[in-house]
Amino acid sequence: MPFSEVIGQDLAVSVLRRSIAMNRVSHAYLFSGIEGCGKKKTALAFVQAVFCGRDEACGVCSSCRKIASGQHPDLHLLEPDGAFIKIDQVRELQKELSYRPFEAPKKACIIDGADKFNLASGNALLKTLEEPPGNALMILITTERSTVLQTILSRCQALTFHPLPAALIEERLMRDQFPAQAARLAATLCGGSLKRGIEIATDGVLEGRVRFLERVLALELKDIAKVFAAAEEFAADKEGLPGLLELLLSFLRDVLIYRSTPEALANADLALLVEREASRCREGRVMELIEQLMNMRRMLARNVNARLALEVFFMKLAAR
């Protein structure tokens, strides 16, 4: 997984490559950006290059192959166990990093979810960040830099990963053999996330989005049972819910801009549905719904009750 496989993050990649070439690799980095924009892929490419001893990994040596297959004994991956990264996980990582490397020039770890430390586990990590054992390399990844503990943030070199341009995502989807129309539409809907673009372009997702939008837009307070039923059904799909809310947010943004720039719709294939909603909703109400939807997404990221949050939002959406 060399740096050449990372798309759209030229600045971050150039900083990392230069640090290797100048032998000035920091002991701790924080990669922040939206989900699916290349943070973890870049982290793996960085470790691969450091272990390979060059600013662009060869991809064929034993070390490169082991990292690509997830089998390198000197690279450790840490993710939240449930809602948070727990103190026992940090202590186990500290123990692993304290050992001498088996094969590589140093130990390395990638912590995916740097915003998921609680106070105890975050404080436990600080000692390792301040005094990394054996010149270890630590890469922390987050989609929510603002919620990373300040004590952790201040001890890392921070790199920002930007949303990917739609043209780059469309090109990659086309290269991966997705149909042209699906690739183009997914690229405009995914918000700069290649991961999300692949999910949207997959068979059934685009069609499912139409059914989802038509259902929630038809909700009415006079039939409150349907409102509660929809909230219960969509809340049960924990993995799919964030994506559905992203699609609804994209649609509401289209409704908002339709009157001024109808040619700029992300949901171009749903122009008639956008036009219908734009004629039914005043601009101020659409802005309120967008704000409420964004607030709900932030609440869901903090593990509030999804069904109750959806009930509240769907009732506001159904109030006409």
Coordinates of C-alpha atoms in Angstrom, one line a residue:
M1 CA 0.0 0.0 0.0
P2 CA 2.4 2.7 -1.1
F3 CA 1.7 6.5 -1.0
S4 CA 0.9 6.3 -4.8
E5 CA -2.3 4.5 -3.8
V6 CA -3.5 7.5 -1.8
I7 CA -5.6 9.9 -3.8
G8 CA -6.4 13.6 -3.2
Q9 CA -4.2 14.1 -0.1
D10 CA -1.0 15.4 -1.8
L11 CA -0.1 17.9 1.0
A12 CA -0.3 15.4 3.8
V13 CA 1.6 12.8 1.8
S14 CA 4.3 15.2 0.8
V15 CA 4.8 16.2 4.5
L16 CA 5.2 12.6 5.5
R17 CA 7.5 11.7 2.6
R18 CA 9.7 14.6 3.4
S19 CA 9.9 13.7 7.1
I20 CA 11.2 10.2 6.0
A21 CA 13.7 11.6 3.5
M22 CA 15.1 14.1 6.1
N23 CA 15.1 11.5 8.9
R24 CA 12.8 13.7 10.9
V25 CA 9.8 11.4 11.6
S26 CA 7.9 12.5 14.6
H27 CA 7.0 10.1 17.4
A28 CA 3.2 10.9 17.2
Y29 CA 0.8 12.1 14.5
L30 CA -2.9 13.0 14.5
F31 CA -4.6 12.5 11.2
S32 CA -8.0 14.2 11.1
G33 CA -10.7 14.4 8.4
I34 CA -14.0 12.9 7.4
E35 CA -14.5 9.2 7.3
G36 CA -13.3 7.5 4.1
C37 CA -11.0 10.3 2.8
G38 CA -7.8 8.2 3.1
K39 CA -6.5 8.7 6.6
K40 CA -6.0 5.0 7.5
K41 CA -4.7 4.2 4.0
T42 CA -2.1 7.0 4.4
A43 CA -1.2 5.8 7.9
L44 CA -0.5 2.3 6.6
A45 CA 1.5 3.7 3.6
F46 CA 3.5 5.8 6.1
V47 CA 4.3 2.9 8.3
Q48 CA 5.1 0.8 5.3
A49 CA 7.6 3.4 4.0
V50 CA 9.2 3.8 7.4
F51 CA 9.7 0.1 7.8
C52 CA 10.9 -0.2 4.2
G53 CA 13.5 2.5 4.8
R54 CA 12.5 4.8 2.0
D55 CA 10.0 7.6 1.3
E56 CA 8.0 5.4 -1.0
A57 CA 7.6 1.8 0.0
C58 CA 8.7 -0.8 -2.5
G59 CA 5.6 -2.9 -2.0
V60 CA 7.4 -6.2 -2.7
C61 CA 9.8 -6.8 0.2
S62 CA 8.8 -9.0 3.2
S63 CA 8.0 -6.0 5.4
C64 CA 5.7 -4.4 2.8
R65 CA 3.9 -7.6 2.1
K66 CA 3.3 -8.3 5.8
I67 CA 1.9 -4.8 6.4
A68 CA -0.4 -5.1 3.3
S69 CA -1.7 -8.4 4.6
G70 CA -2.1 -7.1 8.2
Q71 CA 0.5 -9.6 9.5
H72 CA 3.5 -7.5 10.5
P73 CA 4.5 -8.2 14.2
D74 CA 5.8 -4.7 14.8
L75 CA 2.6 -2.9 13.7
H76 CA -0.3 -2.7 16.1
L77 CA -3.8 -1.5 15.4
L78 CA -6.1 -0.2 18.1
E79 CA -9.8 0.6 17.7
P80 CA -12.6 1.4 20.3
D81 CA -13.9 -1.6 22.2
G82 CA -17.6 -0.6 22.1
A83 CA -18.2 3.2 22.5
F84 CA -14.7 4.0 23.9
I85 CA -11.1 3.0 23.9
K86 CA -10.6 1.4 27.3
I87 CA -7.7 1.7 29.7
D88 CA -6.9 -2.0 29.5
Q89 CA -6.5 -1.6 25.7
V90 CA -4.0 1.2 26.3
R91 CA -2.1 -0.7 28.8
E92 CA -1.8 -3.7 26.5
L93 CA -0.6 -1.4 23.7
Q94 CA 2.0 0.1 26.1
K95 CA 3.3 -3.3 26.9
E96 CA 3.6 -4.2 23.2
L97 CA 5.4 -1.0 22.4
S98 CA 7.9 -1.6 25.2
Y99 CA 9.2 -4.7 23.5
R100 CA 12.1 -4.5 21.0
P101 CA 11.0 -4.7 17.4
F102 CA 11.0 -8.1 15.9
E103 CA 11.9 -7.1 12.3
A104 CA 11.3 -3.4 11.7
P105 CA 13.5 -0.4 12.8
K106 CA 10.9 0.6 15.3
K107 CA 7.5 -0.4 16.7
A108 CA 4.4 1.4 15.3
C109 CA 0.8 1.6 16.2
I110 CA -2.3 3.1 14.4
I111 CA -5.1 4.2 16.8
D112 CA -8.3 4.6 14.8
G113 CA -10.7 6.6 17.0
A114 CA -8.6 9.2 18.8
D115 CA -11.8 11.0 19.8
K116 CA -13.0 7.8 21.6
F117 CA -10.6 8.0 24.6
N118 CA -12.3 8.5 28.0
L119 CA -10.5 10.4 30.7
A120 CA -8.9 7.4 32.2
S121 CA -7.6 5.8 28.9
G122 CA -6.6 9.2 27.6
N123 CA -4.5 9.9 30.6
A124 CA -2.9 6.5 30.4
L125 CA -1.9 7.2 26.8
L126 CA -0.2 10.5 27.7
K127 CA 2.8 8.8 29.3
T128 CA 3.5 6.9 26.1
L129 CA 3.0 10.1 24.0
E130 CA 5.4 12.0 26.2
E131 CA 8.0 9.2 26.4
P132 CA 7.5 6.8 23.6
P133 CA 9.3 3.5 24.3
G134 CA 12.0 2.4 21.9
N135 CA 11.4 5.3 19.5
A136 CA 7.9 4.0 18.7
L137 CA 5.8 5.6 15.9
M138 CA 2.2 6.4 16.9
I139 CA -0.5 7.5 14.5
L140 CA -3.8 8.6 15.8
I141 CA -6.8 8.9 13.5
T142 CA -10.1 10.8 14.1
T143 CA -13.1 12.2 12.3
E144 CA -13.8 14.6 15.1
R145 CA -10.6 16.6 15.9
S146 CA -12.6 19.0 18.1
T147 CA -13.5 16.2 20.5
V148 CA -9.9 14.8 20.9
L149 CA -8.6 15.4 24.4
Q150 CA -6.5 18.6 24.3
T151 CA -3.7 16.9 26.2
I152 CA -3.4 14.3 23.4
L153 CA -3.8 16.8 20.6
S154 CA -1.0 19.0 22.0
R155 CA 1.5 16.1 21.9
C156 CA 0.9 15.1 18.3
Q157 CA 1.9 16.6 14.9
A158 CA -1.5 17.3 13.4
L159 CA -2.3 16.7 9.7
T160 CA -5.6 17.6 8.1
F161 CA -7.1 15.4 5.4
H162 CA -9.6 17.2 3.2
P163 CA -12.7 15.8 1.5
L164 CA -11.9 14.3 -1.9
P165 CA -12.9 16.2 -5.1
A166 CA -15.9 14.6 -6.7
A167 CA -14.0 14.2 -10.0
L168 CA -11.3 12.1 -8.3
I169 CA -14.0 9.9 -6.6
E170 CA -15.8 9.4 -9.9
E171 CA -12.6 8.5 -11.6
R172 CA -11.7 5.9 -9.0
L173 CA -15.2 4.4 -9.1
M174 CA -15.1 4.1 -12.8
R175 CA -11.7 2.4 -12.5
D176 CA -13.3 0.0 -10.1
Q177 CA -15.8 -0.9 -12.8
F178 CA -18.9 0.9 -11.4
P179 CA -21.4 2.0 -14.1
A180 CA -20.7 5.6 -15.3
Q181 CA -24.1 7.0 -14.1
A182 CA -23.8 5.4 -10.7
A183 CA -20.2 6.6 -10.3
R184 CA -21.1 10.1 -11.2
L185 CA -24.1 10.3 -8.9
A186 CA -22.3 8.6 -6.0
A187 CA -19.4 11.0 -6.4
T188 CA -21.7 14.0 -6.0
L189 CA -23.6 12.5 -3.0
C190 CA -20.7 11.1 -0.9
G191 CA -19.5 14.4 0.5
G192 CA -15.8 13.8 -0.4
S193 CA -15.6 10.3 1.1
L194 CA -14.4 7.6 -1.2
K195 CA -15.6 4.9 1.2
R196 CA -19.1 6.4 1.2
G197 CA -19.0 6.8 -2.6
I198 CA -18.3 3.1 -3.0
E199 CA -21.2 2.3 -0.6
I200 CA -23.6 4.6 -2.6
A201 CA -22.5 3.2 -6.0
T202 CA -23.1 -0.4 -4.9
D203 CA -26.2 -2.1 -6.4
G204 CA -29.4 -1.3 -4.5
V205 CA -28.2 1.7 -2.5
L206 CA -29.3 4.3 -5.0
E207 CA -32.6 2.7 -5.4
G208 CA -33.0 2.3 -1.7
R209 CA -32.3 6.0 -1.2
V210 CA -35.4 6.9 -3.3
R211 CA -37.6 4.6 -1.3
F212 CA -36.2 6.1 1.9
L213 CA -36.7 9.7 0.9
E214 CA -40.2 9.1 -0.4
R215 CA -41.2 7.4 2.8
V216 CA -39.9 10.0 5.2
L217 CA -41.1 12.9 3.1
A218 CA -44.6 11.4 3.2
L219 CA -44.8 11.3 7.1
E220 CA -47.6 13.3 8.6
L221 CA -48.3 14.1 12.2
K222 CA -51.9 13.0 11.8
D223 CA -50.6 9.5 11.4
I224 CA -48.2 9.5 14.3
A225 CA -48.0 5.7 14.3
K226 CA -46.2 5.7 11.0
V227 CA -43.8 8.3 12.3
F228 CA -42.9 6.1 15.3
A229 CA -42.7 3.0 13.1
A230 CA -40.3 4.7 10.7
A231 CA -38.1 5.8 13.6
E232 CA -38.0 2.4 15.1
E233 CA -37.2 0.7 11.8
F234 CA -34.4 3.0 10.7
A235 CA -32.9 3.2 14.3
A236 CA -32.6 -0.6 14.2
D237 CA -30.2 -0.4 11.2
K238 CA -27.3 0.9 13.2
E239 CA -24.7 0.5 10.3
G240 CA -26.9 1.9 7.6
L241 CA -28.5 4.8 9.5
P242 CA -25.6 7.3 9.2
G243 CA -25.6 6.8 5.4
L244 CA -29.3 7.4 5.2
L245 CA -29.1 10.6 7.2
E246 CA -26.3 11.8 4.9
L247 CA -28.5 11.2 1.9
L248 CA -31.4 13.0 3.6
L249 CA -29.1 15.9 4.4
S250 CA -27.9 16.1 0.8
F251 CA -31.5 16.1 -0.4
L252 CA -32.5 18.9 2.0
R253 CA -29.6 21.0 0.8
D254 CA -30.8 20.5 -2.8
V255 CA -34.2 21.7 -1.7
L256 CA -32.6 24.8 -0.2
I257 CA -30.6 25.7 -3.3
Y258 CA -33.2 24.7 -5.9
R259 CA -34.7 28.2 -6.3
S260 CA -31.3 29.9 -6.9
T261 CA -29.1 27.2 -8.6
P262 CA -31.2 24.3 -9.8
E263 CA -28.3 23.2 -12.1
A264 CA -26.2 22.5 -9.0
L265 CA -28.3 19.7 -7.5
A266 CA -26.4 16.8 -6.1
N267 CA -29.5 14.6 -6.5
A268 CA -29.9 15.5 -10.2
D269 CA -31.9 12.3 -10.9
L270 CA -34.5 13.4 -8.3
A271 CA -35.0 16.9 -9.7
L272 CA -38.8 16.5 -9.7
L273 CA -38.9 15.4 -6.1
V274 CA -36.6 18.3 -5.1
E275 CA -38.9 20.7 -7.0
R276 CA -42.0 19.4 -5.3
E277 CA -40.5 19.8 -1.8
A278 CA -39.1 23.2 -2.7
S279 CA -42.6 24.4 -3.6
R280 CA -44.1 23.0 -0.4
C281 CA -41.5 24.3 2.1
R282 CA -40.4 27.8 2.9
E283 CA -36.7 28.4 2.9
G284 CA -36.6 29.1 6.6
R285 CA -38.2 25.7 7.4
V286 CA -35.7 23.8 5.2
M287 CA -32.8 25.6 7.0
E288 CA -34.3 24.6 10.4
L289 CA -34.6 21.0 9.3
I290 CA -31.0 20.9 8.1
E291 CA -29.8 22.4 11.4
Q292 CA -31.9 19.9 13.4
L293 CA -30.6 17.0 11.3
M294 CA -27.0 18.0 11.8
N295 CA -27.6 18.3 15.5
M296 CA -29.1 14.8 15.6
R297 CA -26.1 13.4 13.7
R298 CA -23.8 14.8 16.4
M299 CA -26.0 13.4 19.1
L300 CA -26.0 10.0 17.5
A301 CA -22.2 10.1 17.4
R302 CA -22.3 10.5 21.1
N303 CA -24.4 7.3 21.4
V304 CA -27.7 8.8 22.4
N305 CA -30.9 6.7 21.9
A306 CA -31.2 6.6 18.2
R307 CA -34.9 5.7 18.2
L308 CA -35.9 8.6 20.4
A309 CA -33.7 11.0 18.4
L310 CA -35.3 9.9 15.1
E311 CA -38.8 10.2 16.6
V312 CA -38.1 13.8 17.5
F313 CA -36.7 14.7 14.1
F314 CA -39.3 12.8 12.1
M315 CA -42.1 14.7 14.0
K316 CA -40.5 18.0 13.1
L317 CA -40.1 16.8 9.5
A318 CA -43.8 15.7 9.5
A319 CA -45.1 19.0 10.9
R320 CA -46.4 20.9 7.8

